[in-house]
PDB file of C-alpha atoms and ligand atoms in Angstrom:
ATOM      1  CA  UNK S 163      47.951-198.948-137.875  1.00 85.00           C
ATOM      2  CA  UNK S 164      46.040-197.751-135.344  1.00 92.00           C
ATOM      3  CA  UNK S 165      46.563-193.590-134.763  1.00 94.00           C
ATOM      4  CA  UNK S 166      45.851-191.809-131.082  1.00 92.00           C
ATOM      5  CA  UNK S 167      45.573-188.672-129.813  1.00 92.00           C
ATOM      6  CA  UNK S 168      49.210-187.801-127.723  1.00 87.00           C
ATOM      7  CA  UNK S 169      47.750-186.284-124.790  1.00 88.00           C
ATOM      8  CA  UNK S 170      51.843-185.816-122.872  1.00 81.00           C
ATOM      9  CA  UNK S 171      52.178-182.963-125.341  1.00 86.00           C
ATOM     10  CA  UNK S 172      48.546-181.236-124.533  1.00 94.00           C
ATOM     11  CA  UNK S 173      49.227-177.710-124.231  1.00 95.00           C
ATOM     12  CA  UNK S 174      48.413-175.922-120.621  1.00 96.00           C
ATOM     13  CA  UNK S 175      48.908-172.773-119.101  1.00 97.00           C
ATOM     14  CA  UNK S 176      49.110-170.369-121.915  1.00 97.00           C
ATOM     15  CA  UNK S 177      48.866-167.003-122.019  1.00 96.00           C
ATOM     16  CA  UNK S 178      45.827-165.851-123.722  1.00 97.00           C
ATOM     17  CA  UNK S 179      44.294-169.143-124.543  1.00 98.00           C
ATOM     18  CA  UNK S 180      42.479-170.738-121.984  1.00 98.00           C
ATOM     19  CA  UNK S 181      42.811-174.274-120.855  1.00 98.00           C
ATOM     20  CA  UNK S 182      39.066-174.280-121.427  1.00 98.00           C
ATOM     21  CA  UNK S 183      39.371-173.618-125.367  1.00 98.00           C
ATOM     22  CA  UNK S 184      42.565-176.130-125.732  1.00 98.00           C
ATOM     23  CA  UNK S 185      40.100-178.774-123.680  1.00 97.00           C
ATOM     24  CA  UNK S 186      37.892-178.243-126.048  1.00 98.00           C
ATOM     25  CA  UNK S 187      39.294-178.055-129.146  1.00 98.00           C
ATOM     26  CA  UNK S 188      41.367-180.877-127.766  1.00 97.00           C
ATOM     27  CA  UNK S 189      38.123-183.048-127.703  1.00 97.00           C
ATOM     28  CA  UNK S 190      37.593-182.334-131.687  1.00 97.00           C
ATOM     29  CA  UNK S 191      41.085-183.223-132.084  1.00 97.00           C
ATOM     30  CA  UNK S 192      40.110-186.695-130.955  1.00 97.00           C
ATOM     31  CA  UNK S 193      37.149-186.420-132.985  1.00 97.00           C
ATOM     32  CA  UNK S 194      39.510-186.446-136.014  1.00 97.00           C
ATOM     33  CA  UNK S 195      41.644-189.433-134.537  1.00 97.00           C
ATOM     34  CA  UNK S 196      38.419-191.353-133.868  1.00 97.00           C
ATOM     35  CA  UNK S 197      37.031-190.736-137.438  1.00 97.00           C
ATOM     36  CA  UNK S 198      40.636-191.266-138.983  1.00 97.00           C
ATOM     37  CA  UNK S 199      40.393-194.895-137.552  1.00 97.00           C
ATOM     38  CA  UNK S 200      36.837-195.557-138.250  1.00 98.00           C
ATOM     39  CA  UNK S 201      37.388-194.894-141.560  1.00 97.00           C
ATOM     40  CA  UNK S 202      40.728-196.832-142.334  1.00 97.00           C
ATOM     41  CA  UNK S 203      38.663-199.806-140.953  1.00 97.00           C
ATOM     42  CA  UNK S 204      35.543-199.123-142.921  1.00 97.00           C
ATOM     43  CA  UNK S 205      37.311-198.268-145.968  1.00 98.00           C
ATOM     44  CA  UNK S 206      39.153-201.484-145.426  1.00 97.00           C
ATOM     45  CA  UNK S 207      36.172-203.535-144.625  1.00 97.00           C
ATOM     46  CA  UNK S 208      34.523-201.830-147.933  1.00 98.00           C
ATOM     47  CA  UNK S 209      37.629-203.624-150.023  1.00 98.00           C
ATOM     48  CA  UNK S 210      37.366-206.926-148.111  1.00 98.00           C
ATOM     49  CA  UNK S 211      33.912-207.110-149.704  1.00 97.00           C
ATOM     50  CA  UNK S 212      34.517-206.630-153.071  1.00 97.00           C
ATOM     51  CA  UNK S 213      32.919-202.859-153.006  1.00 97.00           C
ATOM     52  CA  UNK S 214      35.517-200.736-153.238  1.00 96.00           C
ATOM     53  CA  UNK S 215      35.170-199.182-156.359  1.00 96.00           C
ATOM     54  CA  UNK S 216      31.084-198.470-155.378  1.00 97.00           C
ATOM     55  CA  UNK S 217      30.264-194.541-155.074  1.00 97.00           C
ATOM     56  CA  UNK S 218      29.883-195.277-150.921  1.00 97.00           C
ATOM     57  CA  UNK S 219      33.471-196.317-150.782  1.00 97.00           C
ATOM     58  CA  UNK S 220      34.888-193.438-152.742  1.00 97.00           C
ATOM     59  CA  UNK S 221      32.707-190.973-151.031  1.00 96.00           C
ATOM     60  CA  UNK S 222      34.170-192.313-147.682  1.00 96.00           C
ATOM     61  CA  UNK S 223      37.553-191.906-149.285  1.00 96.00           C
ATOM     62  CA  UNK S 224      36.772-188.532-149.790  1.00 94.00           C
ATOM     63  CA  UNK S 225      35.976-187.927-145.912  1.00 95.00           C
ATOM     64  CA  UNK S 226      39.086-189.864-144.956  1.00 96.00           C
ATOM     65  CA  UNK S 227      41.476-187.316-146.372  1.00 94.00           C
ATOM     66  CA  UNK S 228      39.573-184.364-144.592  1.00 94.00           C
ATOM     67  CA  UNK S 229      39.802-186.275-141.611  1.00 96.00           C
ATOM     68  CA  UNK S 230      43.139-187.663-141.671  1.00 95.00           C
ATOM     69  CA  UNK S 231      44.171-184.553-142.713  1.00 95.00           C
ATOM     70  CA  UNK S 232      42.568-182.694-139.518  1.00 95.00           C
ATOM     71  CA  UNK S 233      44.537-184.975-137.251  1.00 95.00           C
ATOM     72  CA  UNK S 234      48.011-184.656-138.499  1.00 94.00           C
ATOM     73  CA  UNK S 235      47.158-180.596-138.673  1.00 95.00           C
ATOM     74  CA  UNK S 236      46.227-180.727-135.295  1.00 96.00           C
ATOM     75  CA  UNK S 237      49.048-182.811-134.234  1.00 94.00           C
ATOM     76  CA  UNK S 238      51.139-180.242-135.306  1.00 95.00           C
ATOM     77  CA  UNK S 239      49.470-177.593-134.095  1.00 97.00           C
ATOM     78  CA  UNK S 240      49.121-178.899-130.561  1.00 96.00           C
ATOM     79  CA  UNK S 241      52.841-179.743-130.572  1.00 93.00           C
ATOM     80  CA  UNK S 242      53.498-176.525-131.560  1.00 95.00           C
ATOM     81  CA  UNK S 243      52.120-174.592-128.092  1.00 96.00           C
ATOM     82  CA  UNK S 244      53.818-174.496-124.971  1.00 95.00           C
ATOM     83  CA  UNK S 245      53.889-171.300-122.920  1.00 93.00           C
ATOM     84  CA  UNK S 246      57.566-169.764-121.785  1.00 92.00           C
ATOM     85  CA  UNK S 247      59.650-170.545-124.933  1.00 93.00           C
ATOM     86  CA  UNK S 248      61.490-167.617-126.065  1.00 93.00           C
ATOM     87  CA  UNK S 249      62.283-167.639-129.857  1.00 94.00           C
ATOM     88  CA  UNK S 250      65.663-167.102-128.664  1.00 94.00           C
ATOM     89  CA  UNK S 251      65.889-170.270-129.280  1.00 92.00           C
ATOM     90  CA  UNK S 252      65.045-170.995-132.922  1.00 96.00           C
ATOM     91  CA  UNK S 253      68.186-169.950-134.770  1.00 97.00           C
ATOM     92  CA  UNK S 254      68.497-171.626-137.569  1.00 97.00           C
ATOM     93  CA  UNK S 255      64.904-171.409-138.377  1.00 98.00           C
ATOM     94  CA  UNK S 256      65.345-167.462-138.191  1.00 98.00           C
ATOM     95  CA  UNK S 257      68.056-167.946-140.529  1.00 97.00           C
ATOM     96  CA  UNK S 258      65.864-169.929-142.658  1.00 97.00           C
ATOM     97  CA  UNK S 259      63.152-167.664-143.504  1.00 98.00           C
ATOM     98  CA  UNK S 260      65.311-164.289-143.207  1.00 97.00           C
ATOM     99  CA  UNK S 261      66.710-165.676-146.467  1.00 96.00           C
ATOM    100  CA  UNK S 262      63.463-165.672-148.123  1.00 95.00           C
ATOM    101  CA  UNK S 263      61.587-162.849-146.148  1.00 98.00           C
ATOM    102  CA  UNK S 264      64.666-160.439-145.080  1.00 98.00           C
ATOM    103  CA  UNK S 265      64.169-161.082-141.357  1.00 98.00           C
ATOM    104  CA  UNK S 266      62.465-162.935-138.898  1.00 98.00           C
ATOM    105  CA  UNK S 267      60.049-160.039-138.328  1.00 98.00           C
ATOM    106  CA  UNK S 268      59.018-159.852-141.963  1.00 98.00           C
ATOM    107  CA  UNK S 269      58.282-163.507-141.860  1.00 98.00           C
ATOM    108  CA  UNK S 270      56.447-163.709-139.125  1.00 98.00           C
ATOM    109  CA  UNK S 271      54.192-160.444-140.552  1.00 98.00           C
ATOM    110  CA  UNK S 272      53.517-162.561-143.623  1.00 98.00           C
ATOM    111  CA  UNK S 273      52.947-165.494-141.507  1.00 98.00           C
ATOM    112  CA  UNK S 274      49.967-163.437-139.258  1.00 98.00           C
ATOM    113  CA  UNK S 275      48.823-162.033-142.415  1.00 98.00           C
ATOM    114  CA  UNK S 276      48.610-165.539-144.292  1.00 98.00           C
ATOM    115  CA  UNK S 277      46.179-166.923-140.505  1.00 98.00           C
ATOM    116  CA  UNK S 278      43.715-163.632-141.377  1.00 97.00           C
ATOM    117  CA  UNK S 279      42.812-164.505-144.636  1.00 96.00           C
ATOM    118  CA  UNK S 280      39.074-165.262-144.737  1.00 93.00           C
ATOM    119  CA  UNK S 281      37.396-168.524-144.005  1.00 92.00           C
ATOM    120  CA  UNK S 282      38.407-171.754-142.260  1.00 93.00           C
ATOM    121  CA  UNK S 283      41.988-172.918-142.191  1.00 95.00           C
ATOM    122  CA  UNK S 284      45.293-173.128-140.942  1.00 97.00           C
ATOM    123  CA  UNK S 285      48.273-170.915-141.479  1.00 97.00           C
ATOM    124  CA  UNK S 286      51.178-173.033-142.170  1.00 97.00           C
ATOM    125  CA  UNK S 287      54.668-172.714-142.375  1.00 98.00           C
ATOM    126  CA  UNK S 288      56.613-174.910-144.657  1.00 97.00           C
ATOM    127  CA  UNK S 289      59.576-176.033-145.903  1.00 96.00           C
ATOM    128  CA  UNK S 290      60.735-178.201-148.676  1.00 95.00           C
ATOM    129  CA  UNK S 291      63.440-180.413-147.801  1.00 94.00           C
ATOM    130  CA  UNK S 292      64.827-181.452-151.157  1.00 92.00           C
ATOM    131  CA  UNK S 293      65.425-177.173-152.155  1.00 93.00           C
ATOM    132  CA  UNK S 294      65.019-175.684-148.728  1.00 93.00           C
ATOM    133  CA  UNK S 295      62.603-173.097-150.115  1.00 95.00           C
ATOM    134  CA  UNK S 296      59.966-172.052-147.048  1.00 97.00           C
ATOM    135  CA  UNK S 297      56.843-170.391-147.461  1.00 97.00           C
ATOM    136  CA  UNK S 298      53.947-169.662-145.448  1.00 98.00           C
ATOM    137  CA  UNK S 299      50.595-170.921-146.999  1.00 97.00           C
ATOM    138  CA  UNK S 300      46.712-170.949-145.952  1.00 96.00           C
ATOM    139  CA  UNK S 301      45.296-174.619-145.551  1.00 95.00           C
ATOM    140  CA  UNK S 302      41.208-174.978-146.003  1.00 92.00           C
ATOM    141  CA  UNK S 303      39.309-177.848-144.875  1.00 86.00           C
ATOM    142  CA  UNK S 304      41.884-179.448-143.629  1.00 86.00           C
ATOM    143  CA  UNK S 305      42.830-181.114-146.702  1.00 84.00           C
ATOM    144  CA  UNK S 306      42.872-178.425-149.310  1.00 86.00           C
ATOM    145  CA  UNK S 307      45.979-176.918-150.076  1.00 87.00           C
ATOM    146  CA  UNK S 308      48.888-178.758-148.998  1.00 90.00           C
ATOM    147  CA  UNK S 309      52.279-179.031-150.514  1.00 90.00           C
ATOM    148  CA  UNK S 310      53.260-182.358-151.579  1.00 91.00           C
ATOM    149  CA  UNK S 311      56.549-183.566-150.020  1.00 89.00           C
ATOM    150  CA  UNK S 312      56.752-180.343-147.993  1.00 93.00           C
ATOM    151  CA  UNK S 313      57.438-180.240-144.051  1.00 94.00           C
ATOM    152  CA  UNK S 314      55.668-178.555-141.181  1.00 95.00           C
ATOM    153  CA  UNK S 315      57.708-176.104-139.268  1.00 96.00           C
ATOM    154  CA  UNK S 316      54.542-174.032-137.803  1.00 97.00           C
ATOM    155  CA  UNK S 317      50.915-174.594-137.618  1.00 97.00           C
ATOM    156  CA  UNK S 318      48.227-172.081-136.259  1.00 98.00           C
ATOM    157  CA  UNK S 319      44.511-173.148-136.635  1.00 98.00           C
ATOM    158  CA  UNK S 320      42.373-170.297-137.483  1.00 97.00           C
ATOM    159  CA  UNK S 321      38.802-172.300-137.505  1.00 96.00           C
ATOM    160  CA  UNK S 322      36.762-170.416-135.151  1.00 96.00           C
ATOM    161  CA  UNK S 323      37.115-173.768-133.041  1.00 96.00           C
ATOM    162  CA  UNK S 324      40.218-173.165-131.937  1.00 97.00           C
ATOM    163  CA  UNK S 325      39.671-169.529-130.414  1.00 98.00           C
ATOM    164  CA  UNK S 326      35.643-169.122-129.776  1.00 97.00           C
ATOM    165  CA  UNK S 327      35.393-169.465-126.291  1.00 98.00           C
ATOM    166  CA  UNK S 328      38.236-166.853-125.842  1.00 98.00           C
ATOM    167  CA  UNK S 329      37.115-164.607-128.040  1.00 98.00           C
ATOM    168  CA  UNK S 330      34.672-163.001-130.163  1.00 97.00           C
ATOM    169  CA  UNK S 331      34.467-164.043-133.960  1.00 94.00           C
ATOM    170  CA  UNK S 332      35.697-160.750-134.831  1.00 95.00           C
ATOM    171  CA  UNK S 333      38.518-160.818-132.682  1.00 97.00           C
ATOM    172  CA  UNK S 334      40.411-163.846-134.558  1.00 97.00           C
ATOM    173  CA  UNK S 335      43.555-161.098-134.675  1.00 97.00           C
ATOM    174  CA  UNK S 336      43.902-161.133-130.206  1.00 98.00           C
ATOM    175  CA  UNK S 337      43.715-165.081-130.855  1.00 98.00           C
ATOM    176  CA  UNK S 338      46.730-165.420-133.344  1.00 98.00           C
ATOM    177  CA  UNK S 339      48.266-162.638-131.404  1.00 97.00           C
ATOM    178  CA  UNK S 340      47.859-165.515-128.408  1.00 98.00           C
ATOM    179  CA  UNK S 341      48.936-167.741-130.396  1.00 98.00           C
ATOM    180  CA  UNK S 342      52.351-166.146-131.625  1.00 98.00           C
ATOM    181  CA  UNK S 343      53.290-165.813-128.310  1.00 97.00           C
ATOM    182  CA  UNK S 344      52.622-169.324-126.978  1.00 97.00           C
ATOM    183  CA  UNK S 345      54.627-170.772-130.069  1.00 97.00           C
ATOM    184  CA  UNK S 346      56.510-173.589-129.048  1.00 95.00           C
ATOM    185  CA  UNK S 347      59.848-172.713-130.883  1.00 96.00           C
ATOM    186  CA  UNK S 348      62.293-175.529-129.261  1.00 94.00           C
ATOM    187  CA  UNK S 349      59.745-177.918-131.848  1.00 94.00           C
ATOM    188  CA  UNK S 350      59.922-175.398-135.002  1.00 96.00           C
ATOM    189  CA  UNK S 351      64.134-175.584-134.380  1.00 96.00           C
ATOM    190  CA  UNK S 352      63.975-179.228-134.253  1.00 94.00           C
ATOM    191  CA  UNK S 353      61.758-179.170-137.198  1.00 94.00           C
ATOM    192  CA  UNK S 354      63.457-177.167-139.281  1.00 96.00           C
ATOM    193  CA  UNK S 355      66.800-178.898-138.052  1.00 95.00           C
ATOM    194  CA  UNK S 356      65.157-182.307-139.225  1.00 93.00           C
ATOM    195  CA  UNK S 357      64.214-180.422-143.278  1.00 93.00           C
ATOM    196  CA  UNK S 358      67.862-179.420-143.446  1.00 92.00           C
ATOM    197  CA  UNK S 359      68.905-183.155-142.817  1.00 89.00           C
ATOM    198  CA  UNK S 360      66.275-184.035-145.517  1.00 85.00           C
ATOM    199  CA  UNK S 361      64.088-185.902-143.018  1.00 83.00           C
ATOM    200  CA  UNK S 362      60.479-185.796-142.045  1.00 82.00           C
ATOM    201  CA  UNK S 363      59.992-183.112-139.440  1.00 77.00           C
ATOM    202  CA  UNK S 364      58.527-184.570-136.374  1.00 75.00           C
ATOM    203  CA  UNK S 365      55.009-184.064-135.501  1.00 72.00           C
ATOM    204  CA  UNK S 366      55.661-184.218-131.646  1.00 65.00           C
ATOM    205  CA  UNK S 367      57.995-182.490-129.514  1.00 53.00           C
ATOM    206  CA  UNK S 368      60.481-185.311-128.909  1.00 49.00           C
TER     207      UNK S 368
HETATM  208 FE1  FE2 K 189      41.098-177.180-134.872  1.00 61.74          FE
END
């Protein structure tokens, strides 16, 4: 298994984030990818020799979940920008989480809310496909935070990678603005759509 960076769904010509900042935060998305591989191969080579139970394999374990974790966040997240959708067209994810937030509006509140909370992360959306329960949670590191079994319907990255070159460090607020209106919503539909059938939601816009 060998993972890559899918470049046809690079976002471009959004409306308050620059192609600039999605170039470059594009580039440490394939820093992740990269590192993701190197490290299934090392970790790999590691067990091939008989040393995978030695405090250099476990500590690379350790890195391979905060990598592998930063690609499939950014895949998401990436996925999850296109300029021009109107949220017209998410339906039965409005339905979704007016049943646990009373509207779309309130939802989307505690979803902004949920990308200001203090230090590095991503805001995610999620839903669990076996109960349908949805929930909007704040991801550290990467890798810290996630709910097991749980689908991705929306991700916003709120490391100060993702907005710097746009805007000041205290203006992380105009960036998720930015972002909220750049949401690709035809993908958070088909997500969504996918957790009601009990499948994995897709990671790409298909
Ligand atoms: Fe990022």
């Amino acid at each position: 298994m060998t993972y890559s960076a899918r470049l046809e769904f690079k976002p471009s010509g959004l409306i308050g984030i620059s192609d600039k900042q999605i170039d470059e935060h594009w580039k440490l998305y394939e820093g992740y990818v990269t590192q993701t591989n190197n490290l299934m191969k090392q970790l790999a080579d590691l067990r091939e020799k008989g040393e995978g139970t030695t405090p250099l394999y476990l500590d690379r374990k350790r890195r391979f979940g905060f990598e592998m974790c930063g690609m499939l966040v950014h895949d998401y997240y990436f996925a999850n920008l296109k300029a021009g959708v109107s949220d017209a067209s998410a339906a039965e994810f409005k339905k979704l989480v007016s049943g646990k937030f009373g509207s779309f509006e309130k939802w989307k509140a505690d979803f902004i809310a949920t990308a200001t909370t203090r230090g590095v992360g991503h805001a995610i959306c999620y839903m669990d496909p076996i109960t349908g329960d949805v929930n909007n949670h704040f991801i550290e590191m990467h890798s810290e935070g996630h709910m097991p079994g749980f689908q991705i319907l929306l991700s916003c990255d709120v490391w100060e990678h993702a907005f710097l070159i746009d805007y000041a460090p205290t203006e992380r607020m105009k960036y998720i603005d930015a972002f909220m209106a750049n949401v690709n919503w035809d993908v958070v539909e088909e997500r969504t759509i996918a957790c009601f059938g009990k499948k994995a939601s897709p990671r790409f816009a298909l």
